[in-house]
Tab-separated table of C-alpha atoms and ligand atoms in Angstrom:
chain	number	residue	atom	x	y	z
Y	1	MET	CA	-24.427	-11.140	-17.141
Y	2	PRO	CA	-21.268	-11.616	-15.042
Y	3	ARG	CA	-21.569	-11.809	-11.137
Y	4	PRO	CA	-22.193	-8.290	-9.870
Y	5	ILE	CA	-19.022	-7.481	-8.132
Y	6	SER	CA	-16.936	-5.147	-9.091
Y	7	ALA	CA	-13.837	-2.787	-8.040
Y	8	THR	CA	-13.478	1.044	-9.299
Y	9	ILE	CA	-10.035	2.697	-9.189
Y	10	SER	CA	-10.246	6.232	-9.360
Y	11	ARG	CA	-7.171	7.836	-11.030
Y	12	SER	CA	-8.410	11.724	-9.781
Y	13	ALA	CA	-7.915	10.054	-5.993
Y	14	LEU	CA	-4.856	8.761	-6.618
Y	15	SER	CA	-3.410	12.139	-7.846
Y	16	HIS	CA	-5.327	14.079	-4.968
Y	17	ASN	CA	-3.916	11.932	-2.393
Y	18	LEU	CA	-0.136	12.050	-3.887
Y	19	GLY	CA	-0.966	16.014	-3.668
Y	20	THR	CA	-2.262	16.064	-0.180
Y	21	ILE	CA	1.093	14.117	0.762
Y	22	ARG	CA	3.193	16.734	-1.023
Y	23	ALA	CA	1.681	19.776	0.691
Y	24	ARG	CA	2.200	18.137	3.792
Y	25	LEU	CA	6.065	17.549	3.460
Y	26	ASP	CA	6.368	20.984	1.399
Y	27	SER	CA	4.477	22.865	4.433
Y	28	VAL	CA	7.686	22.147	6.410
Y	29	ARG	CA	10.282	22.556	4.089
Y	30	GLY	CA	8.500	24.913	1.933
Y	31	ALA	CA	8.001	24.389	-2.159
Y	32	ALA	CA	11.256	25.483	-2.953
Y	33	ASP	CA	13.256	23.338	-1.778
Y	34	PRO	CA	10.913	20.110	-1.732
Y	35	VAL	CA	10.895	16.641	-0.921
Y	36	ARG	CA	11.104	14.146	-3.836
Y	37	VAL	CA	8.368	11.662	-3.153
Y	38	TRP	CA	8.871	7.935	-4.376
Y	39	ALA	CA	5.132	6.382	-4.985
Y	40	VAL	CA	5.321	2.729	-3.264
Y	41	ILE	CA	3.484	0.805	-5.835
Y	42	LYS	CA	4.601	-2.680	-4.480
Y	43	ALA	CA	2.203	-5.743	-4.314
Y	44	ASN	CA	0.136	-4.473	-7.674
Y	45	ALA	CA	0.019	-0.839	-6.337
Y	46	TYR	CA	-1.430	-1.988	-3.051
Y	47	GLY	CA	-4.028	-4.308	-5.332
Y	48	HIS	CA	-4.789	-1.246	-7.464
Y	49	GLY	CA	-2.904	-2.291	-10.582
Y	50	ILE	CA	0.437	-1.062	-12.019
Y	51	GLU	CA	-0.439	0.546	-15.122
Y	52	ARG	CA	-3.215	2.502	-13.063
Y	53	ALA	CA	-0.493	3.684	-10.375
Y	54	VAL	CA	1.588	4.872	-13.702
Y	55	GLN	CA	-1.183	7.098	-14.396
Y	56	GLY	CA	-2.261	8.061	-10.935
Y	57	PHE	CA	1.227	8.905	-9.767
Y	58	ALA	CA	2.242	10.444	-13.078
Y	59	ARG	CA	3.261	13.677	-10.910
Y	60	ALA	CA	5.619	11.401	-8.507
Y	61	ASP	CA	9.045	11.817	-8.804
Y	62	GLY	CA	9.721	7.993	-8.749
Y	63	LEU	CA	8.034	4.722	-8.109
Y	64	ALA	CA	9.536	2.189	-5.439
Y	65	MET	CA	8.323	-1.719	-5.508
Y	66	LEU	CA	9.822	-5.052	-4.934
Y	67	ASP	CA	9.303	-6.926	-8.015
Y	68	LEU	CA	11.761	-6.824	-11.225
Y	69	ALA	CA	8.753	-7.516	-13.526
Y	70	GLU	CA	6.352	-5.052	-11.827
Y	71	ALA	CA	9.517	-2.331	-12.408
Y	72	VAL	CA	9.532	-3.479	-16.316
Y	73	ARG	CA	6.183	-3.082	-16.441
Y	74	CYS	CA	6.645	0.755	-15.443
Y	75	ARG	CA	8.836	1.121	-17.972
Y	76	GLU	CA	6.897	-0.248	-20.551
Y	77	ALA	CA	4.025	1.898	-19.601
Y	78	GLY	CA	6.152	4.758	-20.374
Y	79	TRP	CA	7.501	5.651	-16.743
Y	80	SER	CA	11.008	7.454	-17.299
Y	81	ARG	CA	11.760	9.090	-13.917
Y	82	PRO	CA	13.553	7.073	-11.212
Y	83	ILE	CA	12.576	3.489	-10.399
Y	84	LEU	CA	13.650	2.263	-6.842
Y	85	LEU	CA	13.604	-1.426	-5.861
Y	86	LEU	CA	12.884	-1.551	-2.238
Y	87	GLU	CA	14.922	-5.059	-1.597
Y	88	GLY	CA	17.284	-4.694	-4.382
Y	89	VAL	CA	18.405	-7.439	-6.326
Y	90	PHE	CA	18.483	-11.017	-5.463
Y	91	GLU	CA	20.980	-12.701	-8.095
Y	92	PRO	CA	23.660	-11.152	-10.145
Y	93	VAL	CA	21.544	-11.767	-13.688
Y	94	ASP	CA	18.755	-9.423	-11.835
Y	95	LEU	CA	21.259	-6.648	-12.156
Y	96	GLU	CA	21.715	-7.004	-16.061
Y	97	VAL	CA	17.687	-6.514	-16.055
Y	98	ALA	CA	18.342	-3.711	-13.578
Y	99	GLY	CA	20.856	-2.052	-15.736
Y	100	ARG	CA	19.087	-2.227	-19.236
Y	101	TYR	CA	15.784	-0.414	-17.380
Y	102	GLY	CA	17.785	2.090	-15.368
Y	103	LEU	CA	16.634	0.998	-11.829
Y	104	THR	CA	17.795	2.389	-8.554
Y	105	LEU	CA	19.169	-0.567	-5.866
Y	106	THR	CA	18.566	-0.488	-2.525
Y	107	VAL	CA	21.752	-2.311	-1.185
Y	108	HIS	CA	20.823	-4.093	2.511
Y	109	HIS	CA	22.860	-7.098	2.080
Y	110	ALA	CA	26.417	-8.127	1.707
Y	111	ASP	CA	25.638	-10.418	-1.003
Y	112	GLN	CA	24.386	-7.512	-3.176
Y	113	LEU	CA	27.560	-5.704	-2.549
Y	114	ALA	CA	29.349	-8.433	-3.589
Y	115	MET	CA	27.175	-8.815	-6.953
Y	116	LEU	CA	27.677	-5.064	-7.540
Y	117	GLU	CA	31.510	-5.765	-7.408
Y	118	ALA	CA	31.522	-8.299	-9.455
Y	119	ALA	CA	29.478	-6.738	-12.287
Y	120	ARG	CA	30.968	-4.689	-14.974
Y	121	PRO	CA	27.688	-2.439	-15.558
Y	122	ALA	CA	27.465	-0.276	-19.007
Y	123	ARG	CA	25.943	2.371	-17.255
Y	124	PRO	CA	26.382	3.111	-13.206
Y	125	PHE	CA	23.675	2.317	-10.882
Y	126	ASP	CA	22.409	4.772	-8.396
Y	127	VAL	CA	22.165	3.123	-5.117
Y	128	PHE	CA	20.694	3.472	-1.740
Y	129	LEU	CA	22.565	1.567	1.034
Y	130	LYS	CA	19.916	0.444	3.518
Y	131	PHE	CA	20.415	0.818	7.332
Y	132	ASN	CA	18.628	-1.179	9.992
Y	133	THR	CA	18.043	1.150	12.949
Y	134	GLY	CA	15.961	-0.677	15.093
Y	135	MET	CA	13.201	-2.325	12.922
Y	136	ASN	CA	15.548	-5.681	12.527
Y	137	ARG	CA	14.152	-6.384	9.138
Y	138	LEU	CA	16.695	-5.598	6.422
Y	139	GLY	CA	19.565	-3.827	6.487
Y	140	PHE	CA	23.445	-3.198	7.536
Y	141	THR	CA	23.719	-2.467	11.285
Y	142	PRO	CA	25.315	0.573	12.047
Y	143	ALA	CA	28.700	-1.178	12.812
Y	144	ASP	CA	28.769	-2.806	9.075
Y	145	GLY	CA	27.182	0.380	7.751
Y	146	ALA	CA	30.496	2.362	7.380
Y	147	GLY	CA	32.357	-0.466	5.606
Y	148	ALA	CA	29.188	-1.156	3.206
Y	149	HIS	CA	29.412	2.572	2.375
Y	150	ALA	CA	33.255	2.669	1.861
Y	151	ARG	CA	32.834	-0.439	-0.321
Y	152	LEU	CA	29.825	1.401	-2.417
Y	153	ARG	CA	32.371	4.495	-2.723
Y	154	ALA	CA	34.993	2.746	-3.930
Y	155	LEU	CA	32.639	1.636	-6.783
Y	156	GLN	CA	31.415	5.408	-7.342
Y	157	GLU	CA	35.255	5.765	-7.745
Y	158	ALA	CA	35.280	3.195	-10.390
Y	159	GLY	CA	32.204	4.185	-12.212
Y	160	ALA	CA	30.133	1.352	-11.385
Y	161	VAL	CA	27.761	3.486	-8.908
Y	162	ALA	CA	26.258	7.125	-9.677
Y	163	GLN	CA	24.594	8.687	-6.870
Y	164	LEU	CA	24.771	7.019	-3.538
Y	165	GLY	CA	22.220	7.668	-0.762
Y	166	THR	CA	20.990	6.419	2.381
Y	167	MET	CA	17.889	4.922	3.440
Y	168	THR	CA	16.098	3.456	6.909
Y	169	HIS	CA	12.602	2.352	7.613
Y	170	PHE	CA	10.649	2.835	10.746
Y	171	SER	CA	8.919	0.564	12.581
Y	172	THR	CA	6.507	2.739	14.728
Y	173	ALA	CA	6.454	5.595	12.646
Y	174	ASP	CA	3.213	6.921	14.507
Y	175	THR	CA	4.687	7.785	17.687
Y	176	ASP	CA	7.587	10.200	19.011
Y	177	GLU	CA	9.418	7.804	20.803
Y	178	GLY	CA	9.352	5.234	17.718
Y	179	ILE	CA	10.700	8.129	15.310
Y	180	ALA	CA	13.178	9.495	17.779
Y	181	ALA	CA	14.992	6.338	18.576
Y	182	GLN	CA	15.259	5.580	15.216
Y	183	LEU	CA	15.925	8.837	13.877
Y	184	ALA	CA	19.192	9.111	16.370
Y	185	VAL	CA	20.574	6.217	15.360
Y	186	PHE	CA	20.258	6.786	11.440
Y	187	ARG	CA	21.769	10.239	12.185
Y	188	ARG	CA	24.503	8.805	13.994
Y	189	ALA	CA	25.601	5.677	11.549
Y	190	THR	CA	25.128	8.137	8.455
Y	191	ALA	CA	27.377	11.216	9.993
Y	192	GLY	CA	29.603	12.192	7.235
Y	193	MET	CA	27.991	10.531	4.216
Y	194	SER	CA	26.258	12.671	1.888
Y	195	GLY	CA	24.094	11.920	-1.098
Y	196	PRO	CA	20.351	11.790	-0.654
Y	197	ALA	CA	18.708	10.240	2.657
Y	198	SER	CA	15.029	8.480	2.423
Y	199	LEU	CA	13.335	7.731	5.369
Y	200	CYS	CA	9.435	8.311	5.631
Y	201	ASN	CA	6.598	5.921	4.863
Y	202	SER	CA	3.175	7.460	4.882
Y	203	ALA	CA	2.793	7.853	8.783
Y	204	ALA	CA	5.675	9.475	9.084
Y	205	CYS	CA	4.867	11.411	5.775
Y	206	LEU	CA	1.717	12.777	7.635
Y	207	ARG	CA	2.889	13.013	11.213
Y	208	TYR	CA	6.269	13.806	11.417
Y	209	PRO	CA	6.865	15.426	7.609
Y	210	GLU	CA	10.346	17.151	9.198
Y	211	VAL	CA	11.663	14.029	9.021
Y	212	ALA	CA	11.662	13.335	5.460
Y	213	GLY	CA	15.114	13.783	4.141
Y	214	ASP	CA	15.340	14.180	0.688
Y	215	TRP	CA	13.314	11.161	-0.538
Y	216	ALA	CA	9.997	10.126	1.064
Y	217	ARG	CA	8.248	7.006	0.698
Y	218	PRO	CA	4.620	6.786	1.038
Y	219	GLY	CA	2.271	3.902	0.039
Y	220	ILE	CA	-0.930	2.998	1.991
Y	221	ALA	CA	-1.747	6.632	2.127
Y	222	LEU	CA	-1.706	7.475	-1.860
Y	223	TYR	CA	-4.711	4.913	-2.068
Y	224	GLY	CA	-6.673	7.001	0.786
Y	225	ALA	CA	-6.479	4.003	3.756
Y	226	SER	CA	-5.101	5.206	6.629
Y	227	PRO	CA	-1.666	4.075	8.413
Y	228	PHE	CA	-2.937	4.929	11.819
Y	229	GLY	CA	-4.904	2.435	14.048
Y	230	GLY	CA	-8.122	4.694	15.182
Y	231	GLU	CA	-7.087	7.543	12.892
Y	232	SER	CA	-9.269	7.787	9.268
Y	233	ALA	CA	-7.658	8.561	6.310
Y	234	ALA	CA	-10.666	11.311	5.809
Y	235	GLN	CA	-8.918	13.171	8.381
Y	236	TRP	CA	-5.936	13.954	6.754
Y	237	ARG	CA	-8.000	14.851	3.811
Y	238	LEU	CA	-7.284	11.389	1.770
Y	239	ARG	CA	-9.758	9.962	-0.455
Y	240	PRO	CA	-10.311	6.517	-1.047
Y	241	ALA	CA	-8.679	5.318	-4.407
Y	242	MET	CA	-10.392	2.065	-4.593
Y	243	ALA	CA	-14.108	1.297	-4.040
Y	244	LEU	CA	-15.579	-2.735	-3.871
Y	245	ARG	CA	-19.123	-2.971	-4.993
Y	246	SER	CA	-21.539	-5.618	-5.444
Y	247	ARG	CA	-25.562	-6.168	-5.550
Y	248	LEU	CA	-28.228	-8.338	-3.357
Y	249	ILE	CA	-28.753	-11.421	-5.556
Y	250	GLY	CA	-31.018	-13.071	-2.935
Y	251	THR	CA	-32.917	-12.000	0.161
Y	252	GLN	CA	-34.198	-14.481	2.546
Y	253	ALA	CA	-37.171	-13.967	5.709
Y	254	LEU	CA	-36.260	-15.271	8.586
Y	255	GLN	CA	-37.950	-16.640	11.760
Y	256	PRO	CA	-36.855	-16.401	15.521
Y	257	GLY	CA	-34.193	-19.124	15.972
Y	258	ASP	CA	-33.368	-19.352	12.524
Y	259	ALA	CA	-29.607	-19.436	11.913
Y	260	VAL	CA	-27.615	-17.781	8.586
Y	261	GLY	CA	-24.871	-19.350	6.818
Y	262	TYR	CA	-21.987	-22.116	7.433
Y	263	GLY	CA	-21.894	-23.403	10.908
Y	264	GLY	CA	-25.128	-21.281	11.802
Y	265	VAL	CA	-23.352	-18.855	13.996
Y	266	TYR	CA	-25.857	-16.399	13.915
Y	267	ARG	CA	-29.440	-17.103	15.159
Y	268	ALA	CA	-32.590	-14.436	14.255
Y	269	GLN	CA	-33.924	-13.144	17.682
Y	270	ARG	CA	-37.072	-12.346	15.805
Y	271	HIS	CA	-38.255	-11.744	12.310
Y	272	MET	CA	-35.842	-10.365	9.949
Y	273	ARG	CA	-34.866	-9.909	6.526
Y	274	VAL	CA	-31.658	-11.024	5.304
Y	275	GLY	CA	-29.618	-9.986	1.964
Y	276	VAL	CA	-27.364	-12.111	0.322
Y	277	VAL	CA	-24.517	-10.075	-1.423
Y	278	ALA	CA	-22.332	-11.615	-4.216
Y	279	CYS	CA	-19.078	-11.138	-2.078
Y	280	GLY	CA	-17.150	-13.743	-0.579
Y	281	TYR	CA	-13.519	-14.727	0.362
Y	282	ALA	CA	-12.359	-15.579	-3.110
Y	283	ASP	CA	-13.046	-12.194	-3.959
Y	284	GLY	CA	-10.924	-11.444	-1.360
Y	285	TYR	CA	-13.209	-10.368	1.545
Y	286	PRO	CA	-12.108	-11.145	4.649
Y	287	ARG	CA	-13.227	-14.621	6.001
Y	288	HIS	CA	-12.735	-13.577	9.008
Y	289	ALA	CA	-14.752	-10.628	9.564
Y	290	PRO	CA	-17.550	-10.973	11.927
Y	291	THR	CA	-21.221	-10.469	12.457
Y	292	GLY	CA	-21.399	-6.788	12.683
Y	293	THR	CA	-18.822	-5.795	10.341
Y	294	PRO	CA	-20.069	-2.835	8.495
Y	295	VAL	CA	-21.420	-2.996	5.096
Y	296	VAL	CA	-23.703	-0.416	3.219
Y	297	VAL	CA	-26.720	-1.244	1.136
Y	298	ALA	CA	-28.555	1.334	-1.226
Y	299	GLY	CA	-26.454	3.635	0.617
Y	300	VAL	CA	-27.794	2.718	3.949
Y	301	ARG	CA	-24.907	1.480	6.925
Y	302	THR	CA	-26.013	-2.011	7.868
Y	303	ARG	CA	-23.633	-5.034	8.910
Y	304	LEU	CA	-22.584	-8.499	8.033
Y	305	LEU	CA	-24.198	-11.294	9.755
Y	306	GLY	CA	-22.583	-14.679	10.341
Y	307	ARG	CA	-19.757	-16.241	8.184
Y	308	VAL	CA	-18.393	-15.189	5.152
Y	309	SER	CA	-18.553	-17.543	2.544
Y	310	MET	CA	-16.430	-18.375	-0.487
Y	311	ASP	CA	-18.876	-16.531	-2.902
Y	312	MET	CA	-21.372	-15.185	-0.733
Y	313	LEU	CA	-21.907	-13.173	2.438
Y	314	ALA	CA	-25.248	-12.083	4.626
Y	315	VAL	CA	-26.295	-8.408	5.608
Y	316	ASP	CA	-29.049	-7.575	7.974
Y	317	LEU	CA	-31.587	-5.606	5.950
Y	318	GLU	CA	-33.374	-4.059	9.156
Y	319	PRO	CA	-32.003	-0.850	8.415
Y	320	VAL	CA	-32.868	-0.868	4.876
Y	321	PRO	CA	-36.624	-2.799	4.549
Y	322	GLN	CA	-37.155	-1.415	0.911
Y	323	ALA	CA	-33.923	-3.191	-0.348
Y	324	ARG	CA	-34.372	-5.997	-2.641
Y	325	ASP	CA	-32.676	-8.421	-5.008
Y	326	GLY	CA	-30.380	-6.186	-7.206
Y	327	ALA	CA	-29.491	-3.451	-4.608
Y	328	PRO	CA	-26.489	-1.846	-4.728
Y	329	VAL	CA	-23.813	-2.976	-1.960
Y	330	THR	CA	-20.315	-1.025	-0.970
Y	331	LEU	CA	-17.984	-3.293	0.843
Y	332	TRP	CA	-15.480	-0.714	1.123
Y	333	GLY	CA	-14.437	2.607	-0.354
Y	334	ALA	CA	-17.518	4.627	-1.007
Y	335	ASP	CA	-20.612	5.932	0.819
Y	336	GLY	CA	-18.609	6.525	3.943
Y	337	LEU	CA	-17.673	3.300	4.406
Y	338	SER	CA	-13.783	2.849	4.627
Y	339	VAL	CA	-11.506	0.169	4.083
Y	340	ASP	CA	-10.199	0.738	7.722
Y	341	ASP	CA	-13.602	0.221	8.778
Y	342	VAL	CA	-13.576	-3.107	7.483
Y	343	ALA	CA	-10.472	-4.069	8.396
Y	344	ALA	CA	-10.647	-2.636	11.907
Y	345	ALA	CA	-13.864	-4.979	12.492
Y	346	SER	CA	-12.035	-7.821	10.855
Y	347	GLY	CA	-8.782	-7.585	13.196
Y	348	THR	CA	-6.757	-6.580	10.513
Y	349	ILE	CA	-5.450	-3.386	8.432
Y	350	GLY	CA	-6.817	-1.740	5.671
Y	351	TYR	CA	-3.515	-2.915	3.635
Y	352	GLU	CA	-4.095	-6.593	3.857
Y	353	LEU	CA	-7.725	-5.839	2.176
Y	354	LEU	CA	-6.489	-3.566	-0.313
Y	355	CYS	CA	-3.691	-6.247	-1.246
Y	356	ALA	CA	-5.988	-9.224	-1.119
Y	357	VAL	CA	-8.698	-8.372	-3.808
Y	358	ALA	CA	-8.894	-11.119	-6.389
Y	359	PRO	CA	-8.144	-11.519	-9.731
Y	360	ARG	CA	-11.362	-12.786	-10.612
Y	361	VAL	CA	-12.968	-9.277	-9.634
Y	362	PRO	CA	-13.310	-7.085	-12.437
Y	363	VAL	CA	-11.498	-3.783	-12.297
Y	364	TYR	CA	-12.526	-0.516	-13.821
Y	365	PHE	CA	-10.451	2.494	-14.111
Y	366	GLU	CA	-11.946	5.831	-13.843
Y	367	ASP	CA	-11.240	9.334	-13.670
H	1	PLP	C1	5.928	-0.667	2.109
H	1	PLP	C2	7.057	0.127	2.399
H	1	PLP	C3	7.087	1.402	2.528
H	1	PLP	C4	5.654	2.347	2.487
H	1	PLP	O1	5.065	2.003	3.628
H	1	PLP	P1	3.317	2.466	3.604
H	1	PLP	O2	3.188	2.329	5.167
H	1	PLP	O3	2.406	2.041	2.831
H	1	PLP	O4	3.553	4.215	3.774
H	1	PLP	C5	8.003	2.589	2.540
H	1	PLP	N1	9.283	1.844	2.388
H	1	PLP	C6	9.673	0.502	2.583
H	1	PLP	C7	10.773	0.184	2.740
H	1	PLP	C8	8.392	-0.233	2.502
H	1	PLP	O5	8.334	-1.610	2.158
């Protein structure tokens, strides 16, 4: 028998979440003039699997990712609509692959402009010119953006570029001030530039759908996790797409003063039963999750005790006295326990936990 841990990915949750975000975007613009949606599937679809994402997001207008190999896998899985490379290409040879597979390019750097100018593509590329409007990560400053845009327009005239759009990325998409400041910079920088604009990540799609522009770029919300600290995904009617489950593979009876796990960092105050779960940091569970991190055993919410080991962790069985070896355990994504709850207790965000599920965890795809 394999170790009892597994992740289950729900196709219907992926497609439900896409529908929820679309409804939110259309609530402003109306369904007659819909915002198009790039489903962001970078990092192996936030740990959910590229091919599963291609199926779950079958109704998206496009897919967006970083990795050329993942983009090729999407084409091989039958995806024929646009695919956006969020960081563009890294070297000239990438342009050949991007051309062959009809990928849409982000251009955020002068070197990428030079590569495009040197290329003689068989078919013109669709391009989004990326502006740095305050995140100070990737993109042209407004001052440099005008010149970059002029060079892309020249490539358009020459037939190397087809559609030419603009994009930016919000660093603080959960506050009015964060959105307003970057939006003002973007609008000034792109004034007079026609072509589609792409602005909104999940937080902006949900909280500021009026900003969306022509193409939105939600990621985390599509997987049913929250882009907001302290605000649940369920509040936005999003459903967790991944459930991480395991079982108890042992129990221990502790006397007062007995310690649990490495370093003995948790000590029993009284007689108590402890369950040992087949899930550890080598499965992607955060090692820094402290005592008290929520875990569900046999449908009952309880807590982690002591340090997380490589292959196991310990839980308090006091609220579930009937639990025996083999009892089902939910680490996140079902039984009312969200990945965001586990992340908050561990001082991180749901994104990191979803992306970190280890290759050794078997994944099942269900409807
Ligand atoms: C990751 C990413 C997104 C999606 O962000 P979420 O917070 O997951 O919605 C959108 N745009 C860019 C450029 C990204 O890198």
